[in-house]
Amino acid sequence: MAEPQQLQSRLLWRIFNRRSVTVAAVLVRLLSTLSLLFLISPISESNHITSESYYNGLGYGDSDCGMSSSSSSWPKLLIRGGTVVNAHHQEVADVYVEDGIVVSVKPNIQVHDDVTVIDATGKYVMPGGIDPHTHLAMEFMGTVTVDDFFSGQAAALAGGTTMHIDFVIPVNGSLTAGFEAYKVKAKDSCMDYGLHMAITKWDESVARDMEVMVKERGINSFKFFLAYKDALMISDELFLQGLKKCKSLGALAMVHAENGDAVAEGQKRMMELGITGPEGHALSRPPELEGEATGRAIHLAGFVNTPLYVVHVMSIDALDEIAKAKRSGQRVIGEPVISGLVLDDSKLWDPDFTTASMYVMSPPLRKSGHNRALQAALTTGVLQLVGTDHCTFNSTQKALGIDDFRKIPNGVNGIEERMHLLWDSMVESGMISVTDYVRITSTECARIFNIYPRKGAILAGSDADIIVLNPNSTFELSATSHHSRSDTNVYEGRTGKGKVEVTIAGGRVVWRHGELNVVPGSGRYIEMPPFGHLFDGIDKADASYLSSLHAPVKRGKVTT
């Protein structure tokens, strides 16, 4: 039976987890005036921060995306006595926070009585996680993901992730219309987020809109799908045009690498064989098709000489292509996702359709062995960071494909589970260090998308997105306790060591003592500037290439 504190936490969450979250937000704001009467005295270390009215919709600042309220003050925080971990250094120190910003990181910071103190003795104090790959409120395969920009972000905060980057899907190919639609979707956001943009067609209007997105809307990455034929898939010709435009704008090209034509043929083959269940999904798109498309995308990016980011690397086949490219000096980023690191495809053969369909995602989960190879690649730097591809559909939505695996909405959860699973599977096992963990879950993403050290670090001047992780505490994952709206969880029943006990987002304690304290509309859109470090030296490489051509050759006229 749950403890009273856990029951209270779940009850508070359910109030805010309804579809009508904006109604709840209005009620919170109406109560805020009364609540402020009880906040005259400072919140001490012994006080549990349990009242949603404490947050009462206070925003993180104005932005073009999302609905933010203004704030007259932030709480002052001191995180005392923990081991502060950044990507390249760790030390026992205090962290002092004011106005949502890290002010100081050093031992024995002395503060006044108006500061909330969090004791982190014996624990790790780290930058909040940044998830580079999510799909919230996404319309896909005739339905919409169950997690929106409130429930998905709230789940993230409970799991120690303080920022994510979602993918804007154009509306009828229009980037501008897609961006405006996502502004509406993000109005109830409760934490910081950025946006990638998908490219699903090519013409002059798309090229113009890409410039607007980069120069005026804070988007510095564009995703191209080589899969999902007759839906999102683009041709090699379009991909080349997109790569050239990305390079000129200093924007990072991203690719979903599967051979869409071959996948369509594989799906047809499975149906002809009478394989209509979830196992047909994996059988129709084997690792070879991911490897082929990954290699093709890498070669085309090399031809254009622009950096490439390969999303959700799921197989040894794709991994080998990335490793080969990196050995040759090409600028390729490989992103595995947590499901591909800790799961395999065995559940797709479960005789219960509801169980098997939970695990349908693209590229699919692979046979055991691929996951271990991906983990090893993270330890050597061949792969650089870990996302989730959080794209949740409930069991009713998954049942749309009960007689045809091609109609099962693709996607699994992970935004709440990533930080815990990665710690347990790779830090606790000794595969990576604590500093590597920070790099893989936060810092590298901030660097790649050009928002470091504002994000991804605990340094003076950085945003106060911080977690406190207890390496000796245990966790258990389940659909009955997670904060996603999904009624299933692909990590059901998994336990491990290393638990996020405190999450601080924008200088406010949003997760502590197993209680989630968030308000719709308090999130902030983070603009990401172009020409990140991956573009350093590209112009020199281009000049070197041109000088190596020894062409055109001057020839005399041929006379007859």
C-alpha positions as a printed Julia matrix, in Angstrom:
560×3 Matrix{Float64}:
  0.0     0.0     0.0
  1.29    3.46   -0.86
  2.5     5.81    1.85
  0.24    8.82    2.61
  2.8    11.16    1.03
  2.79    9.11   -2.19
 -1.0     9.09   -2.27
 -1.03   12.87   -1.85
  1.45   13.25   -4.71
 -0.63   11.07   -7.03
 -3.79   12.94   -6.14
 -2.16   16.3    -6.83
 -0.86   14.99  -10.15
 -4.24   13.65  -11.25
 -5.78   17.07  -10.67
 -3.32   18.53  -13.18
 -3.21   15.53  -15.48
 -6.7    16.01  -16.89
 -7.26   17.25  -20.4
 -8.69   20.47  -19.02
 -5.39   21.52  -17.47
 -6.04   25.15  -18.27
 -9.03   25.1   -15.92
 -6.77   23.84  -13.18
 -4.3    26.6   -13.98
 -7.01   29.23  -13.66
 -8.02   27.88  -10.26
 -4.4    27.93   -9.15
 -4.0    31.54  -10.21
 -7.2    32.57   -8.42
 -5.82   31.04   -5.26
 -2.4    32.58   -5.68
 -3.27   35.8    -3.89
 -4.39   33.89   -0.81
 -1.36   31.62   -0.99
  1.05   34.54   -0.97
 -0.18   35.44    2.53
  1.37   32.2     3.72
  4.66   32.77    1.92
  5.79   35.84    3.85
  8.19   33.71    5.91
 10.91   31.88    3.97
 10.61   28.2     3.1
 13.15   26.37    5.21
 14.9    23.1     4.51
 12.42   21.27    6.72
  9.38   22.52    4.82
  8.03   20.27    2.08
  7.31   22.31   -1.03
  3.91   20.79   -1.68
  1.57   23.65   -2.59
  0.91   24.17   -6.27
 -0.21   27.65   -5.35
  3.4    28.42   -4.52
  4.08   28.21   -8.24
  0.74   29.86   -9.16
  1.62   30.15  -12.8
  4.75   32.21  -12.31
  6.43   32.28  -15.69
 10.0    31.98  -16.84
  9.89   35.13  -18.91
  8.35   36.25  -22.17
  8.84   34.23  -25.33
  7.46   33.91  -28.83
  6.44   30.32  -28.16
  4.4    29.12  -25.22
  2.34   31.05  -22.73
  4.41   32.58  -19.95
  3.37   34.75  -17.03
  5.57   37.44  -15.6
  7.22   36.95  -12.22
  8.18   39.52   -9.64
 10.66   37.22   -7.88
 12.26   33.8    -7.84
 13.07   31.82   -4.72
 16.68   31.96   -3.55
 18.18   28.48   -3.25
 21.3    26.97   -1.74
 22.14   23.37   -2.59
 24.56   22.43    0.14
 27.31   19.85    0.45
 26.78   17.76   -2.68
 29.26   16.62   -5.31
 28.77   19.08   -8.15
 29.34   17.33  -11.47
 29.96   18.95  -14.83
 31.02   17.19  -18.03
 34.75   17.57  -17.32
 35.0    18.16  -13.58
 33.46   17.29  -10.24
 33.95   18.76   -6.76
 32.25   18.89   -3.4
 30.72   22.37   -3.32
 27.62   24.44   -2.65
 25.49   25.92   -5.42
 23.77   29.25   -4.85
 20.86   30.28   -7.1
 19.08   33.64   -7.49
 16.57   34.8   -10.09
 16.67   31.43  -11.84
 20.43   31.7   -12.48
 23.42   29.97  -10.89
 25.28   32.7    -9.02
 28.1    30.81   -7.35
 29.6    27.33   -7.13
 32.12   26.9    -4.32
 32.5    25.3    -0.89
 30.94   26.75    2.24
 28.73   29.48    0.79
 27.15   31.54    3.58
 23.6    32.8     3.04
 20.89   34.73    4.87
 17.74   33.3     6.41
 15.61   34.11    3.34
 17.26   31.32    1.34
 15.79   27.84    0.9
 18.46   25.26    1.71
 18.56   21.8     0.14
 20.96   19.35    1.76
 22.74   17.29   -0.92
 25.37   15.68    1.3
 26.42   12.32   -0.14
 24.56   12.99   -3.38
 25.36   14.24   -6.86
 24.33   17.72   -8.01
 24.19   17.78  -11.82
 22.79   19.79  -14.72
 19.23   18.79  -15.54
 18.9    16.4   -18.42
 18.26   17.66  -21.95
 16.31   15.29  -24.18
 17.15   16.04  -27.83
 14.37   13.94  -29.34
 10.68   14.03  -28.38
  7.27   14.07  -30.05
  4.61   15.73  -27.89
  1.08   16.45  -29.18
  2.12   14.94  -32.5
 -0.45   13.97  -35.12
  0.72   10.69  -36.6
 -0.78    7.63  -38.3
 -4.35    8.85  -37.9
 -4.13    9.72  -34.22
 -2.36   12.04  -31.73
  0.2    11.2   -29.07
 -1.35   11.02  -25.6
  1.34   13.2   -24.03
  1.12   16.9   -24.79
  3.41   19.77  -23.84
  2.15   19.69  -20.26
  1.91   16.01  -19.36
  5.05   15.08  -21.27
  7.08   17.87  -19.71
  5.76   17.13  -16.23
  6.84   13.52  -16.68
 10.25   14.75  -17.81
 10.69   16.89  -14.7
  9.79   13.97  -12.44
 12.57   12.03  -14.15
 15.25   14.72  -13.95
 14.99   16.19  -17.47
 14.64   19.98  -17.45
 14.64   20.73  -21.19
 13.66   18.87  -24.34
 13.71   19.59  -28.06
 10.57   18.62  -29.96
  9.95   18.23  -33.69
  7.64   20.59  -35.56
  5.79   18.78  -38.33
  4.84   21.15  -41.18
  1.18   21.66  -42.01
  0.63   20.66  -45.65
  4.35   21.15  -46.14
  4.32   24.7   -44.73
  6.99   25.38  -42.12
  5.36   28.62  -41.0
  1.97   26.99  -40.5
  3.64   24.14  -38.62
  5.5    26.54  -36.35
  2.33   28.49  -35.56
  0.5    25.24  -34.77
  3.22   24.25  -32.31
  3.03   27.63  -30.6
 -0.56   26.74  -29.76
  0.38   23.21  -28.71
  3.06   24.55  -26.38
  0.89   27.1   -24.55
  0.55   24.81  -21.51
  4.26   23.97  -21.31
  5.76   23.8   -17.82
  9.49   23.66  -18.59
 12.02   24.93  -21.1
 11.94   23.49  -24.6
 13.38   24.04  -28.05
 12.19   23.0   -31.5
 13.58   21.15  -34.5
 11.75   21.44  -37.83
 10.9    18.57  -40.19
 11.12   19.03  -43.96
  8.54   17.01  -45.88
  8.61   18.63  -49.34
 10.8    21.03  -51.31
 10.11   24.21  -53.22
 11.14   27.86  -53.04
  8.63   28.61  -50.27
 10.22   25.92  -48.09
 13.69   27.34  -48.74
 12.47   30.83  -47.78
 10.73   29.52  -44.67
 13.91   27.75  -43.57
 15.65   31.12  -43.53
 12.85   32.61  -41.45
 12.96   29.71  -39.0
 16.7    30.12  -38.47
 16.98   33.91  -38.48
 13.73   34.82  -36.7
 12.31   31.78  -34.9
 15.3    30.27  -33.11
 15.4    26.94  -34.95
 18.84   25.65  -35.92
 18.11   22.07  -37.03
 16.0    20.42  -39.74
 14.98   16.78  -39.92
 14.66   14.72  -43.1
 12.83   11.38  -43.21
 14.17    8.67  -45.5
 11.33    6.45  -44.22
  7.5     6.54  -44.07
  6.82    6.29  -47.8
  3.83    8.33  -49.04
  3.78   10.26  -45.76
  6.95   11.98  -44.48
  9.57   10.39  -46.72
 11.64   12.58  -49.04
 13.74   11.69  -52.07
 17.53   11.85  -52.31
 17.15   14.86  -54.6
 15.13   16.74  -51.99
 17.54   15.62  -49.28
 20.47   17.07  -51.22
 18.68   20.4   -51.65
 17.91   20.44  -47.93
 21.51   19.64  -47.0
 22.77   22.53  -49.13
 20.28   24.93  -47.56
 21.12   23.77  -44.03
 24.8    24.37  -44.71
 24.22   27.91  -46.0
 22.14   28.75  -42.91
 24.46   27.13  -40.36
 21.66   24.74  -39.39
 22.21   21.1   -38.47
 20.71   18.51  -40.82
 19.09   15.56  -39.03
 18.01   12.3   -40.61
 15.67    9.39  -39.85
 17.65    6.76  -41.7
 15.7     3.78  -43.01
 15.24    2.86  -46.68
 11.57    3.72  -47.09
 11.14    1.99  -50.44
 12.6    -1.25  -49.11
 10.54   -1.0   -45.92
  7.37   -0.75  -48.02
  8.46   -3.86  -49.9
  9.2    -5.61  -46.61
  5.76   -4.76  -45.27
  4.16   -6.16  -48.41
  6.18   -9.35  -48.05
  5.13   -9.87  -44.43
  1.46   -9.39  -45.24
  1.7   -11.88  -48.09
  3.21  -14.38  -45.65
  0.3   -13.85  -43.25
  2.51  -12.15  -40.64
  0.14   -9.38  -39.54
  1.08   -9.0   -35.85
  3.65   -6.66  -34.19
  6.51   -9.04  -34.99
  5.89   -8.21  -38.66
  6.95   -4.64  -37.93
 10.49   -5.66  -36.99
 10.74   -8.28  -39.72
  9.71   -5.8   -42.42
 12.45   -3.27  -41.62
 15.6    -5.23  -40.67
 18.91   -3.65  -39.57
 20.3    -3.77  -43.11
 17.77   -1.17  -44.24
 18.78    1.15  -41.41
 22.44    0.63  -42.22
 21.96    1.31  -45.93
 20.06    4.56  -45.36
 22.51    5.7   -42.69
 25.45    5.16  -45.02
 23.63    6.88  -47.9
 22.75    9.9   -45.75
 26.33   10.16  -44.49
 27.78   10.0   -48.02
 25.38   12.69  -49.27
 26.22   14.95  -46.3
 29.9    14.37  -47.02
 29.34   15.28  -50.67
 27.82   18.6   -49.57
 30.36   18.92  -46.7
 27.88   19.7   -43.96
 27.46   18.16  -40.5
 24.86   15.4   -40.08
 22.94   14.23  -37.01
 21.57   10.66  -37.23
 18.57   10.28  -34.92
 17.63    7.11  -33.0
 20.51    4.86  -34.01
 19.16    1.37  -33.28
 21.48   -1.15  -34.93
 25.07   -2.28  -35.31
 24.61   -1.74  -39.05
 23.94    1.98  -38.62
 26.57    2.25  -35.9
 29.25    0.84  -38.21
 28.46    3.46  -40.86
 28.79    6.25  -38.29
 32.04    4.85  -36.91
 33.52    4.59  -40.41
 32.56    8.18  -41.2
 34.03    9.5   -37.97
 37.29    7.65  -38.61
 37.55    9.51  -41.91
 37.04   12.83  -40.14
 33.45   13.48  -41.2
 31.26   15.42  -38.78
 28.53   12.97  -37.89
 26.57   12.85  -34.65
 25.01    9.54  -33.63
 22.08    9.59  -31.23
 20.88    6.33  -29.68
 17.67    6.36  -27.64
 17.18    4.83  -24.23
 14.82    2.12  -25.49
 17.43    0.92  -27.98
 20.07    0.83  -25.25
 18.2    -1.22  -22.64
 15.54   -3.21  -24.55
 15.53   -5.78  -27.35
 12.89   -7.03  -29.78
 11.81  -10.14  -27.83
  8.54   -8.62  -26.56
  7.31   -8.11  -30.12
  6.67  -11.87  -30.21
  4.57  -11.81  -27.02
  1.3   -13.72  -27.61
 -0.67  -10.86  -26.01
 -1.25   -8.16  -28.65
 -1.48   -5.31  -26.13
  1.92   -6.22  -24.71
  3.57   -6.78  -28.08
  2.18   -3.62  -29.69
  3.62   -1.46  -26.88
  7.08   -2.04  -28.33
  6.37   -0.99  -31.93
  8.61    1.93  -32.88
 10.73    2.92  -35.89
 13.44    1.98  -36.45
 12.37   -1.11  -34.51
 13.98   -2.59  -31.44
 16.67   -5.04  -32.49
 17.77   -8.48  -31.36
 19.81   -8.68  -28.16
 23.4    -7.69  -28.88
 22.64   -4.54  -30.81
 21.82   -2.77  -27.53
 25.12   -3.78  -25.95
 27.02   -2.56  -29.01
 25.29    0.81  -28.77
 26.21    1.07  -25.1
 29.84    0.29  -25.91
 29.82    2.99  -28.63
 28.75    5.54  -26.03
 31.76    4.68  -23.91
 34.15    5.3   -26.8
 32.51    8.46  -28.15
 31.35    6.98  -31.46
 27.86    7.87  -30.23
 27.66   11.15  -28.34
 24.35   11.62  -26.53
 21.13    9.83  -25.62
 17.57   10.83  -26.49
 14.23    9.09  -26.03
 12.08    9.51  -29.15
  9.27    9.8   -26.58
  6.15    9.3   -28.72
  3.39    7.75  -26.64
  0.16    6.08  -27.71
 -2.15    4.25  -25.34
 -3.3     0.64  -25.74
 -6.52    1.69  -27.48
 -4.57    3.63  -30.09
 -2.11    0.77  -30.58
 -5.11   -1.54  -31.17
 -5.8     0.33  -34.42
 -3.38   -2.16  -35.94
 -4.65   -5.33  -34.31
 -5.07   -7.02  -37.7
 -2.35   -5.13  -39.56
  0.96   -4.13  -37.96
  1.3    -1.33  -40.53
 -1.51    0.53  -38.72
 -0.02    0.32  -35.2
  1.04    3.88  -34.24
  4.83    3.86  -33.86
  6.32    5.03  -30.59
  7.32    4.26  -27.0
  7.76    6.23  -23.78
 11.05    7.29  -22.18
 11.08   10.99  -21.28
 10.61   10.22  -17.57
 12.72    7.07  -17.48
 15.85    8.03  -19.46
 17.95    9.52  -16.68
 17.31    6.66  -14.26
 17.83    3.86  -16.76
 21.03    5.33  -18.15
 22.5     5.77  -14.66
 21.64    2.22  -13.63
 22.71    0.53  -16.87
 25.92    2.45  -17.51
 27.16    4.32  -14.42
 26.18    1.74  -11.83
 27.68   -0.98  -14.04
 30.95    0.94  -14.36
 30.75    1.47  -18.13
 30.91    5.26  -17.89
 31.93    7.81  -15.26
 29.68   10.31  -13.53
 31.14   13.11  -15.67
 30.45   11.05  -18.8
 26.85   10.68  -17.62
 26.47   14.47  -17.47
 28.02   14.84  -20.9
 25.78   12.2   -22.48
 22.51   13.32  -20.85
 22.93   17.1   -20.94
 26.14   18.88  -21.92
 26.7    17.35  -25.35
 23.16   18.2   -26.41
 23.62   21.8   -25.25
 26.87   22.06  -27.21
 25.49   20.49  -30.4
 22.47   22.8   -30.45
 24.51   25.86  -29.47
 23.01   26.71  -26.07
 26.02   25.82  -23.9
 26.89   26.97  -21.21
 23.5    28.54  -20.65
 22.27   24.95  -20.54
 24.12   21.74  -19.79
 26.34   23.08  -17.01
 26.36   24.2   -13.41
 28.5    27.31  -13.75
 28.07   30.9   -12.64
 25.67   32.45  -15.16
 24.08   29.17  -16.29
 20.34   28.63  -16.04
 19.45   26.99  -12.74
 18.3    23.67  -14.24
 19.67   21.27  -11.66
 19.02   17.79  -10.32
 20.07   16.08   -7.12
 20.65   12.35   -7.65
 21.06    9.88   -4.81
 23.28    7.02   -6.05
 22.24    4.81   -3.14
 18.5     5.16   -3.6
 16.49    2.77   -5.76
 13.75    3.3    -8.33
 10.97    1.2    -9.85
  9.26    1.99  -13.15
  5.59    1.33  -13.81
  2.57    2.65  -15.68
  0.79    2.88  -12.31
  3.23    5.46  -10.99
  4.62    7.29  -14.02
  3.39   10.77  -14.99
  2.8    10.1   -18.69
 -0.84    9.82  -19.77
 -0.07    6.46  -21.37
 -1.67    3.4   -19.77
  1.39    1.28  -20.58
  5.13    1.52  -19.97
  7.72   -0.43  -21.98
  9.98   -0.48  -18.91
  7.27   -1.93  -16.66
  8.68   -3.44  -13.47
 12.31   -2.43  -14.03
 14.19   -1.5   -10.88
 17.64   -0.06  -10.35
 19.92    2.21   -8.38
 20.31    5.96   -8.72
 17.25    8.09   -8.14
 16.58   11.74   -8.95
 15.31   13.13   -5.65
 15.17   16.83   -6.54
 14.57   18.63   -9.83
 15.06   22.38  -10.09
 13.86   24.01  -13.31
 14.5    27.69  -13.93
 15.46   28.16  -10.29
 12.27   26.59   -8.87
 11.96   23.28   -7.08
  9.49   21.31   -9.18
 10.17   17.75   -7.94
 11.03   16.88   -4.34
  9.95   14.27   -1.8
  8.18   12.42   -4.61
  5.91   15.39   -5.25
  5.5    17.2    -8.55
  4.74   20.93   -8.41
  4.19   22.39  -11.86
  1.76   24.78  -13.48
  0.66   24.89  -17.14
  1.96   27.92  -19.0
  5.13   28.41  -16.96
  7.45   27.01  -19.63
  9.8    28.98  -21.83
 10.76   28.57  -25.48
 14.55   28.52  -25.88
 15.82   29.91  -29.15
 18.88   28.11  -30.51
 21.27   30.13  -32.7
 22.85   28.78  -35.91
 26.49   28.04  -36.7
 27.32   25.92  -33.68
 30.76   24.4   -33.14
 30.14   21.65  -35.71
 30.44   24.3   -38.42
 33.85   25.54  -37.27
 36.34   25.15  -40.11
 33.79   24.12  -42.74
 34.74   27.09  -44.92
 38.42   26.11  -44.78
 37.58   22.53  -45.75
 35.58   23.86  -48.7
 38.5    26.02  -49.8
 40.87   23.07  -49.51
 38.52   20.96  -51.63
 38.3    23.6   -54.34
 42.06   24.0   -54.5
 42.5    20.23  -54.81
 40.37   19.96  -57.95
 43.03   21.33  -60.3
 40.18   22.31  -62.56
 38.97   23.61  -64.88
 41.96   22.77  -67.07
 42.87   25.39  -69.69
 42.94   23.73  -73.08
 43.54   25.07  -76.5
 40.86   24.96  -79.13
 40.69   21.78  -81.1
 41.21   22.38  -84.78
 40.15   20.06  -87.54
